[in-house]
Tab-separated table of C-alpha atoms in Angstrom:
chain	number	residue	atom	x	y	z
A	154	MET	CA	-12.916	74.770	0.650
A	155	ASN	CA	-14.406	73.897	4.055
A	156	LYS	CA	-17.905	74.702	2.769
A	157	LEU	CA	-17.390	72.406	-0.214
A	158	LEU	CA	-16.153	69.593	2.025
A	159	ALA	CA	-19.083	70.103	4.422
A	160	ALA	CA	-21.570	70.052	1.547
A	161	ALA	CA	-20.025	66.895	0.062
A	162	THR	CA	-20.058	65.175	3.466
A	163	GLY	CA	-23.684	66.186	4.021
A	164	LEU	CA	-24.740	64.849	0.622
A	165	ALA	CA	-22.851	61.586	1.177
A	166	PHE	CA	-24.518	61.131	4.567
A	167	ALA	CA	-27.975	61.943	3.189
A	168	PHE	CA	-27.500	59.514	0.311
A	169	SER	CA	-26.258	56.686	2.558
A	170	THR	CA	-29.124	57.042	5.040
A	171	ALA	CA	-31.619	56.944	2.179
A	172	GLN	CA	-30.109	53.593	1.122
A	173	VAL	CA	-30.415	51.987	4.573
A	174	GLN	CA	-33.574	50.012	5.217
A	175	ALA	CA	-34.782	49.134	8.666
A	176	ALA	CA	-34.296	45.487	9.544
A	177	PRO	CA	-37.537	43.556	9.960
A	178	THR	CA	-38.720	42.616	13.422
A	179	ILE	CA	-38.707	38.919	14.255
A	180	GLU	CA	-42.508	38.932	13.930
A	181	GLU	CA	-42.342	40.399	10.407
A	182	PHE	CA	-39.553	37.978	9.527
A	183	MET	CA	-41.511	34.926	10.704
A	184	SER	CA	-44.545	35.924	8.641
A	185	SER	CA	-42.498	35.868	5.437
A	186	GLU	CA	-41.961	32.671	3.479
A	187	ASN	CA	-38.310	31.802	2.829
A	188	GLY	CA	-35.741	34.322	3.994
A	189	SER	CA	-32.822	35.115	6.255
A	190	GLY	CA	-31.869	37.817	8.720
A	191	TYR	CA	-29.654	38.587	11.700
A	192	PHE	CA	-31.286	38.767	15.136
A	193	ASN	CA	-30.223	38.969	18.752
A	194	CYS	CA	-30.397	35.505	20.244
A	195	ALA	CA	-30.212	33.648	23.539
A	196	TYR	CA	-29.905	29.962	24.386
A	197	LYS	CA	-31.239	28.851	27.786
A	198	LEU	CA	-31.308	32.513	28.933
A	199	LYS	CA	-27.661	33.163	27.931
A	200	ILE	CA	-27.439	35.978	25.394
A	201	ALA	CA	-25.067	35.318	22.512
A	202	SER	CA	-22.131	37.691	21.980
A	203	LYS	CA	-23.173	38.440	18.389
A	204	LYS	CA	-26.368	38.229	16.371
A	205	CYS	CA	-27.469	34.887	14.977
A	206	LEU	CA	-28.248	34.260	11.331
A	207	VAL	CA	-31.832	32.990	11.198
A	208	THR	CA	-33.308	31.469	8.053
A	209	THR	CA	-36.727	30.138	7.179
A	210	SER	CA	-37.165	27.591	4.436
A	211	THR	CA	-38.891	24.255	3.874
A	212	ILE	CA	-37.816	20.659	4.345
A	213	ASN	CA	-39.253	17.381	3.100
A	214	SER	CA	-41.274	15.502	5.730
A	215	SER	CA	-39.191	12.391	5.107
A	216	LYS	CA	-36.334	13.948	7.167
A	217	ASP	CA	-38.057	13.194	10.501
A	218	TYR	CA	-39.888	9.997	11.406
A	219	ARG	CA	-42.737	11.836	13.220
A	220	ALA	CA	-43.281	14.184	10.290
A	221	ARG	CA	-43.163	11.243	7.884
A	222	LYS	CA	-45.723	9.365	9.999
A	223	ILE	CA	-48.125	12.365	10.081
A	224	PHE	CA	-47.665	13.826	6.583
A	225	GLY	CA	-46.199	11.026	4.463
A	226	VAL	CA	-42.980	11.416	2.489
A	227	ASP	CA	-43.874	14.132	-0.030
A	228	GLU	CA	-44.937	17.064	2.174
A	229	TYR	CA	-42.791	20.190	2.563
A	230	LEU	CA	-42.811	21.663	6.070
A	231	PRO	CA	-41.509	24.975	7.497
A	232	LEU	CA	-37.896	24.836	8.724
A	233	LEU	CA	-36.321	27.380	11.091
A	234	THR	CA	-32.508	27.346	11.093
A	235	ILE	CA	-30.410	29.318	13.594
A	236	LYS	CA	-26.684	29.739	12.981
A	237	TRP	CA	-25.086	30.662	16.299
A	238	PRO	CA	-22.030	32.954	16.583
A	239	ASP	CA	-19.816	29.971	17.532
A	240	GLY	CA	-20.619	28.339	14.167
A	241	ASP	CA	-23.074	25.750	15.521
A	242	SER	CA	-26.508	25.464	13.895
A	243	SER	CA	-29.931	24.493	15.221
A	244	ARG	CA	-32.677	23.291	12.865
A	245	TYR	CA	-36.338	23.080	13.865
A	246	VAL	CA	-39.061	21.656	11.647
A	247	ASP	CA	-42.618	22.803	12.402
A	248	ILE	CA	-44.950	19.795	12.370
A	249	GLY	CA	-47.839	21.410	14.239
A	250	GLY	CA	-49.057	23.937	11.721
A	251	ASP	CA	-51.069	26.962	12.866
A	252	VAL	CA	-52.808	25.140	15.708
A	253	VAL	CA	-50.178	23.763	18.096
A	254	TYR	CA	-46.811	24.966	16.726
A	255	GLU	CA	-44.940	21.790	17.590
A	256	LEU	CA	-41.284	21.971	16.610
A	257	ILE	CA	-38.826	19.104	16.256
A	258	ASN	CA	-35.110	19.774	16.730
A	259	LEU	CA	-33.536	17.770	13.913
A	260	ALA	CA	-30.327	17.183	15.922
A	261	ASP	CA	-31.644	15.792	19.217
A	262	ARG	CA	-35.185	14.894	17.958
A	263	LYS	CA	-36.776	16.587	21.006
A	264	SER	CA	-40.089	18.447	20.774
A	265	TYR	CA	-40.414	22.164	21.465
A	266	ASN	CA	-43.135	24.802	21.048
A	267	TYR	CA	-43.375	28.513	20.364
A	268	LYS	CA	-44.508	30.569	23.349
A	269	THR	CA	-48.096	31.519	22.627
A	270	ILE	CA	-50.500	34.080	24.021
A	271	LYS	CA	-52.433	32.632	26.958
A	272	ASN	CA	-55.923	31.463	25.999
A	273	ALA	CA	-55.076	31.910	22.315
A	274	ARG	CA	-53.170	28.750	21.422
A	275	GLN	CA	-52.955	29.681	17.759
A	276	SER	CA	-51.263	33.078	18.335
A	277	ILE	CA	-47.503	33.270	18.858
A	278	ASP	CA	-46.531	35.684	21.642
A	279	PHE	CA	-43.979	38.112	20.155
A	280	THR	CA	-43.960	40.548	23.122
A	281	LYS	CA	-40.421	39.477	24.077
A	282	GLY	CA	-39.355	38.242	20.669
A	283	LEU	CA	-39.800	34.733	19.324
A	284	VAL	CA	-39.493	32.297	22.227
A	285	ILE	CA	-39.111	28.552	21.812
A	286	ILE	CA	-39.967	26.660	24.989
A	287	ASN	CA	-39.220	23.106	26.083
A	288	ASP	CA	-41.709	20.593	27.469
A	289	ASP	CA	-41.281	22.077	30.990
A	290	TYR	CA	-42.421	25.472	29.608
A	291	LYS	CA	-38.929	26.903	30.198
A	292	GLU	CA	-37.294	29.187	27.668
A	293	HIS	CA	-35.040	27.226	25.327
A	294	ILE	CA	-34.295	29.860	22.646
A	295	ARG	CA	-35.209	33.530	22.242
A	296	LEU	CA	-34.807	35.581	19.054
A	297	TRP	CA	-35.456	39.334	18.976
């Protein structure tokens, strides 16, 4: 009886581990089009108690006056949404493209940027996760 139970437990474990897929890294996640995933997160260097739900999607340029001024009203731009463990959400629209990575927070309308590799402005630095910095080059948000 013990051998049968051990064999059944072993098969159940083997089957369940075969079903589990590794979660994507934040770098892999950001290279995909629209999607969602849970990541560790920090706001102004304070690590959240639980993982944040992060989604990527698109938003019409008419939602922000700077985006509307640059792109007109019919352009769809990348949108990064972070749902924090306390239920609050942050939404950032990328109006810089692959050259400057300028982000607009849709709540406070402030500008932010992704941390990039020095001397390679067009390459996001993922060594410590995805880092969004403010205009003083201080860490605003980190996702990893």
